[in-house]
Tab-separated table of C-alpha atoms and ligand atoms in Angstrom:
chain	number	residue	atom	x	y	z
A	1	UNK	CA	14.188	21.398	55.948
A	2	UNK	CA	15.073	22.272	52.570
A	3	UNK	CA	19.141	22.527	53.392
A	4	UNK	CA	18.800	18.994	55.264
A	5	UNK	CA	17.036	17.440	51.967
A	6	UNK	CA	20.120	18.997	50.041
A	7	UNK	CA	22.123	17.183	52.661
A	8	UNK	CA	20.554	13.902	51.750
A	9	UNK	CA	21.140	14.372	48.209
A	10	UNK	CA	24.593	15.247	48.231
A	11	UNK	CA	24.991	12.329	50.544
A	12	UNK	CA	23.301	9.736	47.848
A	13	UNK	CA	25.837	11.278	45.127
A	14	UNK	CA	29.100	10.570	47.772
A	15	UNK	CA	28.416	7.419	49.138
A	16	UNK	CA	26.807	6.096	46.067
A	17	UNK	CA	24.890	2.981	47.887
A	18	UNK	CA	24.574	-0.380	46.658
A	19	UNK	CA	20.147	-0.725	46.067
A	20	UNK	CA	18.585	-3.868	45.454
A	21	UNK	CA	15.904	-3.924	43.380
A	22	UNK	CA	13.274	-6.756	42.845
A	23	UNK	CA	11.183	-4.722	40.139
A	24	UNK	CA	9.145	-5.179	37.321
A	25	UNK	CA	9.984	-5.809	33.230
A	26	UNK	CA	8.889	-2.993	32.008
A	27	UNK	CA	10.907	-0.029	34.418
A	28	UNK	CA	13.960	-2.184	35.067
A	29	UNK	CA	16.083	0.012	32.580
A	30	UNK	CA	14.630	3.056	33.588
A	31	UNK	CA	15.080	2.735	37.225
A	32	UNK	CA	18.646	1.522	36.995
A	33	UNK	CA	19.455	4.180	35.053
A	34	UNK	CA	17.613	6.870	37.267
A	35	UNK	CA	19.650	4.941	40.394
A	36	UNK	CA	22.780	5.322	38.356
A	37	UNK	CA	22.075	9.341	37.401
A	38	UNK	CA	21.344	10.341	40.977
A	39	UNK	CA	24.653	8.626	41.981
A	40	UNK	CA	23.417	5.214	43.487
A	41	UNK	CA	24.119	1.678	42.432
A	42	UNK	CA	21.564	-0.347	41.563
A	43	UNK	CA	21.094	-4.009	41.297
A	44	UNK	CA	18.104	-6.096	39.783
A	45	UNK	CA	18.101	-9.448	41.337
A	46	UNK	CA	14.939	-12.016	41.943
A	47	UNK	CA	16.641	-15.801	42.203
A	48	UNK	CA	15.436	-17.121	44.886
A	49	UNK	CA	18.435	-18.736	44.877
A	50	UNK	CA	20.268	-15.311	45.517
A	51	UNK	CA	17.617	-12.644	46.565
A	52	UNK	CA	18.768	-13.112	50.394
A	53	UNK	CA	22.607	-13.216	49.929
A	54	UNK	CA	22.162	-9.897	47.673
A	55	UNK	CA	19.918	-8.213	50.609
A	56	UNK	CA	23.599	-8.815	52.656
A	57	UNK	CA	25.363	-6.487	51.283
A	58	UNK	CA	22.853	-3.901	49.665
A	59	UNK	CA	21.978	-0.706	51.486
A	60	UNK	CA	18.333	-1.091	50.835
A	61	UNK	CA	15.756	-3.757	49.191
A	62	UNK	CA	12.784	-2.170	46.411
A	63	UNK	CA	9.953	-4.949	46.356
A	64	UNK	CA	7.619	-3.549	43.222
A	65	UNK	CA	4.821	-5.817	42.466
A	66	UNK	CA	4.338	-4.944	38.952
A	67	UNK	CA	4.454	-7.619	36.881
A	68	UNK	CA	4.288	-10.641	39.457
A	69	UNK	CA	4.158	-14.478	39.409
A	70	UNK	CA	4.192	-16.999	41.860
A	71	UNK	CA	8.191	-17.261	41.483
A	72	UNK	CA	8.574	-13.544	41.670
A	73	UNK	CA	6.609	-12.865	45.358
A	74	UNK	CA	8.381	-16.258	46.818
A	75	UNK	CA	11.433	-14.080	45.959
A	76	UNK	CA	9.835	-10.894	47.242
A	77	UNK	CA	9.173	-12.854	50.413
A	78	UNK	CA	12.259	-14.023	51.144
A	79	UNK	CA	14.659	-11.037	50.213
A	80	UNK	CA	12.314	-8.804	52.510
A	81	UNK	CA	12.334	-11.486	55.145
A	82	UNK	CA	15.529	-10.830	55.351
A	83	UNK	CA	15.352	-7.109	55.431
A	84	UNK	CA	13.268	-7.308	58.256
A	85	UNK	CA	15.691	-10.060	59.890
A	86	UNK	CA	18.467	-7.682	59.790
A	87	UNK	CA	16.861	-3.891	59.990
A	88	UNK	CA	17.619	-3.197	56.910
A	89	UNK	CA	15.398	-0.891	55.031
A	90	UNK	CA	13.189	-2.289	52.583
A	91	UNK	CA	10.509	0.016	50.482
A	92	UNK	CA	7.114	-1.186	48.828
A	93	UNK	CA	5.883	-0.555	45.565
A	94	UNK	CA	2.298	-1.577	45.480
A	95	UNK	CA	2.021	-1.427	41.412
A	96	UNK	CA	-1.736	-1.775	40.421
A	97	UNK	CA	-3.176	-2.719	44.208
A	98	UNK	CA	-7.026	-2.882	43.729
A	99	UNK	CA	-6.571	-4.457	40.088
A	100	UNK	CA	-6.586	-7.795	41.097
A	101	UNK	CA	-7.234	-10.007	43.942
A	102	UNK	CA	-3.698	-11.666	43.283
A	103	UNK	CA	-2.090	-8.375	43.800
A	104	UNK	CA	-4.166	-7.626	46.563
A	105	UNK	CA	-3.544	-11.050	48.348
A	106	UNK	CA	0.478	-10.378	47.971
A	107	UNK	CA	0.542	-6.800	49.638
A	108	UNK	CA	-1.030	-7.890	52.310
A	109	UNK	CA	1.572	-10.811	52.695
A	110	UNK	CA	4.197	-8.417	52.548
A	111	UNK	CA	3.118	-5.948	54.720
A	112	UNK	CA	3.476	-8.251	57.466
A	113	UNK	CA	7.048	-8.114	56.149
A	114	UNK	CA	7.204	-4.271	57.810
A	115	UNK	CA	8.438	-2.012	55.017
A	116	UNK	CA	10.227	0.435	56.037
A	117	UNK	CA	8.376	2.740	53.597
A	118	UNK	CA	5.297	2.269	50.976
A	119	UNK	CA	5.315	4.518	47.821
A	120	UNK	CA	2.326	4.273	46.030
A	121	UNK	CA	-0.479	6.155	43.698
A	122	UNK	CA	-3.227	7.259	45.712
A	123	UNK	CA	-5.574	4.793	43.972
A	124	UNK	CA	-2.994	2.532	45.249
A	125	UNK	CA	-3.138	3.680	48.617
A	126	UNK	CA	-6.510	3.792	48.793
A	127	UNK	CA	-6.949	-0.178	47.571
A	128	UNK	CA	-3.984	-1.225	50.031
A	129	UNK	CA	-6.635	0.016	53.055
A	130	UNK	CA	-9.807	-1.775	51.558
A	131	UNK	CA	-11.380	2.202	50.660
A	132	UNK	CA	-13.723	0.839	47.508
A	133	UNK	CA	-13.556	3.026	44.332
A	134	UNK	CA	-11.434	1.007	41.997
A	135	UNK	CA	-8.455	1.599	40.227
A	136	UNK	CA	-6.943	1.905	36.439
A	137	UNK	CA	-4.642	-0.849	35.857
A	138	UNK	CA	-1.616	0.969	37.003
A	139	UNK	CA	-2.392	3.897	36.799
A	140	UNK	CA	-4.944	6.370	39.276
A	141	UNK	CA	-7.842	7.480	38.995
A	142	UNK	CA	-7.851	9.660	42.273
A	143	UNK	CA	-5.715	12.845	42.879
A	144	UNK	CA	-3.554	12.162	46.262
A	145	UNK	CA	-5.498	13.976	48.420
A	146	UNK	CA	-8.472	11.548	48.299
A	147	UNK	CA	-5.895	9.217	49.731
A	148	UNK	CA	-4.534	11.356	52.336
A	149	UNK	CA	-6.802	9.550	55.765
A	150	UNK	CA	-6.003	5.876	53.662
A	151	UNK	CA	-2.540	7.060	54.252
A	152	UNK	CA	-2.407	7.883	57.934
A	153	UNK	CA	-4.063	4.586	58.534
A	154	UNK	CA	-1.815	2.895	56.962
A	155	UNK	CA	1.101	4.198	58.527
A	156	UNK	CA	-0.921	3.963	62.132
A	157	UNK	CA	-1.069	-0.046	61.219
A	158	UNK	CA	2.260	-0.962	59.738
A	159	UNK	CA	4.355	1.976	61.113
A	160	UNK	CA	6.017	2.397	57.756
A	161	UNK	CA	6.464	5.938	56.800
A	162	UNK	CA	3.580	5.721	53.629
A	163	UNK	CA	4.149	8.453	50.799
A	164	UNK	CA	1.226	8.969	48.314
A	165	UNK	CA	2.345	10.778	45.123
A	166	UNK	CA	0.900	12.157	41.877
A	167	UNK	CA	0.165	16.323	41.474
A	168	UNK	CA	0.984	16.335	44.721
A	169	UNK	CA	3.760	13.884	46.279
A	170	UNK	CA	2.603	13.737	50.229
A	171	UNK	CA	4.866	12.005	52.879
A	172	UNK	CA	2.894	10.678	55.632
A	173	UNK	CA	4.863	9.769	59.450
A	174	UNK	CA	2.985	9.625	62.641
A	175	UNK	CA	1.963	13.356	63.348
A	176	UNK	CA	4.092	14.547	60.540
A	177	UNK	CA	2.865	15.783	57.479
A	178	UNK	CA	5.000	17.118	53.983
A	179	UNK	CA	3.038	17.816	50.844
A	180	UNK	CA	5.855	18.402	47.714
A	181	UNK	CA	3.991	20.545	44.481
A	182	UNK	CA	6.631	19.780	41.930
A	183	UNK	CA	6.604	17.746	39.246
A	184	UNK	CA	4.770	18.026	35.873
A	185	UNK	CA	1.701	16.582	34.610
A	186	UNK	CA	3.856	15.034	31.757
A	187	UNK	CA	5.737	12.805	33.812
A	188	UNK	CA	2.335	11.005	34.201
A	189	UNK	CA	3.403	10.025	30.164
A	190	UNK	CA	6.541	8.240	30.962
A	191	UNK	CA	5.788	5.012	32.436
A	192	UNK	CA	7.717	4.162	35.506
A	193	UNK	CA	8.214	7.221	36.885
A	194	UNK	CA	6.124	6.043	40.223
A	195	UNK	CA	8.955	3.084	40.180
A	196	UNK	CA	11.706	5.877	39.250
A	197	UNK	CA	10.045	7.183	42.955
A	198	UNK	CA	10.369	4.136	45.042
A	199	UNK	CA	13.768	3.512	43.643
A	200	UNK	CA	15.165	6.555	44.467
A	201	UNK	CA	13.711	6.430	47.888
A	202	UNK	CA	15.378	2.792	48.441
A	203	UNK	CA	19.044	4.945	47.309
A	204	UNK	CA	17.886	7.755	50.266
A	205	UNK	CA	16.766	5.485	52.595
A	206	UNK	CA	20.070	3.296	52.581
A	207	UNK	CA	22.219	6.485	53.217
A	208	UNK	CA	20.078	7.414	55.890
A	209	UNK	CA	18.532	4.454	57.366
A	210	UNK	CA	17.878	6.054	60.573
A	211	UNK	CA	15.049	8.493	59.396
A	212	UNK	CA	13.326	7.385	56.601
A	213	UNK	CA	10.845	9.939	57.057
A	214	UNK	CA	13.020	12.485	55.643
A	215	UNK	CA	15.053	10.041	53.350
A	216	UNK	CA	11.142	9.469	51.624
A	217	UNK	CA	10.463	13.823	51.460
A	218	UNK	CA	14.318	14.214	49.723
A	219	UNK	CA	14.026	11.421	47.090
A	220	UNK	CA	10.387	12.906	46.349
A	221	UNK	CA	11.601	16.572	46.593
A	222	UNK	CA	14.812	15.406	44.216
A	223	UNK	CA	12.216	13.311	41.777
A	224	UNK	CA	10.000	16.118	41.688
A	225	UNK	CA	12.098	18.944	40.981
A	226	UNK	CA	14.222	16.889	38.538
A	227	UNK	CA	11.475	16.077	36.410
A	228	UNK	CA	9.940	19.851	36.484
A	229	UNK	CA	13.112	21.017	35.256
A	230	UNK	CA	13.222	18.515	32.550
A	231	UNK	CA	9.886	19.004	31.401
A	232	UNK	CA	10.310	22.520	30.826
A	233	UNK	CA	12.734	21.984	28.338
A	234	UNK	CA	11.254	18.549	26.595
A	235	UNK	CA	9.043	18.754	23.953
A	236	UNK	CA	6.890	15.584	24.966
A	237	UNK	CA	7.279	11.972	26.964
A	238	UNK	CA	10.183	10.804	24.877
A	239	UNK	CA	12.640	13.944	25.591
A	240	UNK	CA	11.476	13.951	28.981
A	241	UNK	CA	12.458	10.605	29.689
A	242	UNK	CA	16.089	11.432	28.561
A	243	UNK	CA	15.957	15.090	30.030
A	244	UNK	CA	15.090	13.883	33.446
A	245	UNK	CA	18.039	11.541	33.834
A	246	UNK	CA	20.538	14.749	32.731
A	247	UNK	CA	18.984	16.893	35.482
A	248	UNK	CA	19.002	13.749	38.227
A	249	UNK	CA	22.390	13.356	37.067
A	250	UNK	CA	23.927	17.448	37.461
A	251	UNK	CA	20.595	19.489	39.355
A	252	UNK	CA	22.964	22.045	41.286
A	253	UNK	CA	22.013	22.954	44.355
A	254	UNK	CA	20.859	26.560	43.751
A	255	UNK	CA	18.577	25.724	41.100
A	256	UNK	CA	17.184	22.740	43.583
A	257	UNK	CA	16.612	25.628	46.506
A	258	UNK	CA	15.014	27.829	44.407
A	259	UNK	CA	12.003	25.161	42.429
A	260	UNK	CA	11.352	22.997	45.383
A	261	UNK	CA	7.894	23.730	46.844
A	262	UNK	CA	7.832	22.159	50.445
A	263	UNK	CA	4.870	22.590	53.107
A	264	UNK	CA	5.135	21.174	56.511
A	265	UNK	CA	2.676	20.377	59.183
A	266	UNK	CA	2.919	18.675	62.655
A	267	UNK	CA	-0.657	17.778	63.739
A	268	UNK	CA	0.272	17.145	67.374
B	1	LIG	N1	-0.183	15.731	37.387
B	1	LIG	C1	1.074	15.808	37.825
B	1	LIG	N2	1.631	17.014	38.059
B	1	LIG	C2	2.905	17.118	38.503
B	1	LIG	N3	3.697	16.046	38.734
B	1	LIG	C3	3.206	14.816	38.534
B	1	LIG	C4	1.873	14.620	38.072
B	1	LIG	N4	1.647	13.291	37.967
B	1	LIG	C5	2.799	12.679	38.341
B	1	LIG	N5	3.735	13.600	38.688
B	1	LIG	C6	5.110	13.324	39.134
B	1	LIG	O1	5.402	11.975	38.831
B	1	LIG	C7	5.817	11.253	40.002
B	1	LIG	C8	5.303	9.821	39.888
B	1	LIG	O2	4.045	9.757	40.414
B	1	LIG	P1	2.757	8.982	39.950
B	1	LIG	O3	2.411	9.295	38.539
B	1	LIG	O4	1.755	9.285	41.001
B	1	LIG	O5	3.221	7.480	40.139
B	1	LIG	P2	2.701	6.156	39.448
B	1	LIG	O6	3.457	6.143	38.160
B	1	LIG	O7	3.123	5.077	40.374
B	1	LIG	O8	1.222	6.263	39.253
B	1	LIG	C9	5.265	12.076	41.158
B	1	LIG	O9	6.049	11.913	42.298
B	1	LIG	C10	5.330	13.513	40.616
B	1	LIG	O10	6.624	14.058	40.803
B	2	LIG	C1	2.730	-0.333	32.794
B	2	LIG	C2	3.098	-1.315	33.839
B	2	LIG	N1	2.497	-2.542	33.895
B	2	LIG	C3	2.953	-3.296	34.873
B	2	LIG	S1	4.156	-2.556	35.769
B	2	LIG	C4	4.055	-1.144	34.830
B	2	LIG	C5	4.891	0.044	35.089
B	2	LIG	C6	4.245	0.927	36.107
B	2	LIG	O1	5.087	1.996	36.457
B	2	LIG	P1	4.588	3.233	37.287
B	2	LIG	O2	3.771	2.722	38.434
B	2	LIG	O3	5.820	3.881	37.768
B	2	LIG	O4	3.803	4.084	36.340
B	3	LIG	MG1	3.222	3.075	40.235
């Protein structure tokens, strides 16, 4: 597994794929920038009176719910209406499900949209499938293994491959199971690095559109490593921030192979 995840992320630094991203104020910079360091292109775009046309000729469509409006989720509507229209790949963001009864309203609008994949918290998950116990603003107050049976229901209902991250990043598809241990706790001190997640996974998902099981475990492998590296030579959230795009941007693939943690499990 771990030479095919290489695979993927040598493939995202070659073909460099156009990702369309209807995201949120606050990690618009950060995300492009993360896009632009791992070799993708990104794109912000929420016109309504160009979200579809832009869907056309992207590789993949982000839809993160983080700072909403009314505007914002008719244009989240109809760029992953036409995602769906054409089978193109299309990955949620559920920012802050369980905060509000706005936000929750909208996922479950656009889950009838069938993303492709659903990146969340695992407070997040855990709100998207009605399990009561609340939620911090954005942020989660569970640890993702509380979310682990929210997740495989999820995925049973939509379909979508549904990854629930935190200490723990775990990838959730049918009877397949991959918990990542990477990371660092720091990165929980750099807003948008849940976003930086979903991104990414729109830039692996567009190069391999066909499995977006394994496009979801390489972006989170490539997130996850990346920002363990980083942390260990940042000396707090504002270094890491910078650090992490340098190592997104020039990880080799020795160091990658020897810091990812990967366990698999088929529960057939
Ligand atoms: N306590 C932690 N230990 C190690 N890595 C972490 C930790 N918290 C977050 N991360 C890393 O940050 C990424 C973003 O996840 P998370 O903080 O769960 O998203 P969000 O910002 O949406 O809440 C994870 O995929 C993981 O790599
Ligand atoms: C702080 C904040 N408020 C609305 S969106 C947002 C960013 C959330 O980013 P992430 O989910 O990646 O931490
Ligand atoms: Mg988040």
């Amino acid at each position: 597994m771990k030479e095919k995840i290489w695979k993927q992320i040598s493939e995202v630094r070659t073909k460099s794929p156009l990702v369309h991203n209807i995201t949120n104020y606050v990690v618009m910079n950060n995300t492009a920038n993360a896009l632009l360091a791992a070799g993708a292109s990104p794109v912000m775009a929420h016109a309504q009176a160009e979200v579809q046309d832009m869907v056309n000729i992207a590789g993949a469509l982000i839809v993160n719910i983080g700072t909403l409006d009314e505007y914002w989720v008719e244009s989240m509507e109809l760029a992953a209406g036409r995602a769906k229209e054409q089978a193109k790949p299309w990955v949620l963001d559920p920012v802050g499900a369980g905060a509000t009864p706005f936000r929750n309203q909208v996922l479950q609008s656009l889950l009838k949209l069938q993303p492709s994949v659903i990146r969340g918290n695992a407070s997040e998950i855990m709100a998207i499938t009605n399990v009561p116990g609340g939620t911090k603003g954005v942020d989660s107050i569970h640890e993702s293994v509380d979310a682990v049976s929210s997740a495989k229901h999820l995925n049973q209902q939509t379909g979508s491959v549904v990854c629930v991250s935190g200490a723990a990043d775990i990838i959730i598809h049918e009877s397949r199971v991959v918990k990542l241990s990477n990371g660092d706790p720091l990165m929980s001190k750099v807003t948008g690095l849940g976003c930086t997640a979903s991104a990414l996974i729109g830039a692996f998902v567009a190069v391999n559109p066909a499995d977006p099981f394994l496009a979801t475990v390489s972006a989170m492998a490539f997130l996850g490593v990346a920002g363990e590296l980083a942390a260990r030579k940042s000396a707090g959230p504002g270094s890491l921030q910078l650090n992490l795009l340098d190592v997104l941007y020039s990880l080799p693939q020795e160091e990658f192979m020897s810091v990812i943690r990967i366990e698999e499990k088929n529960e057939e």
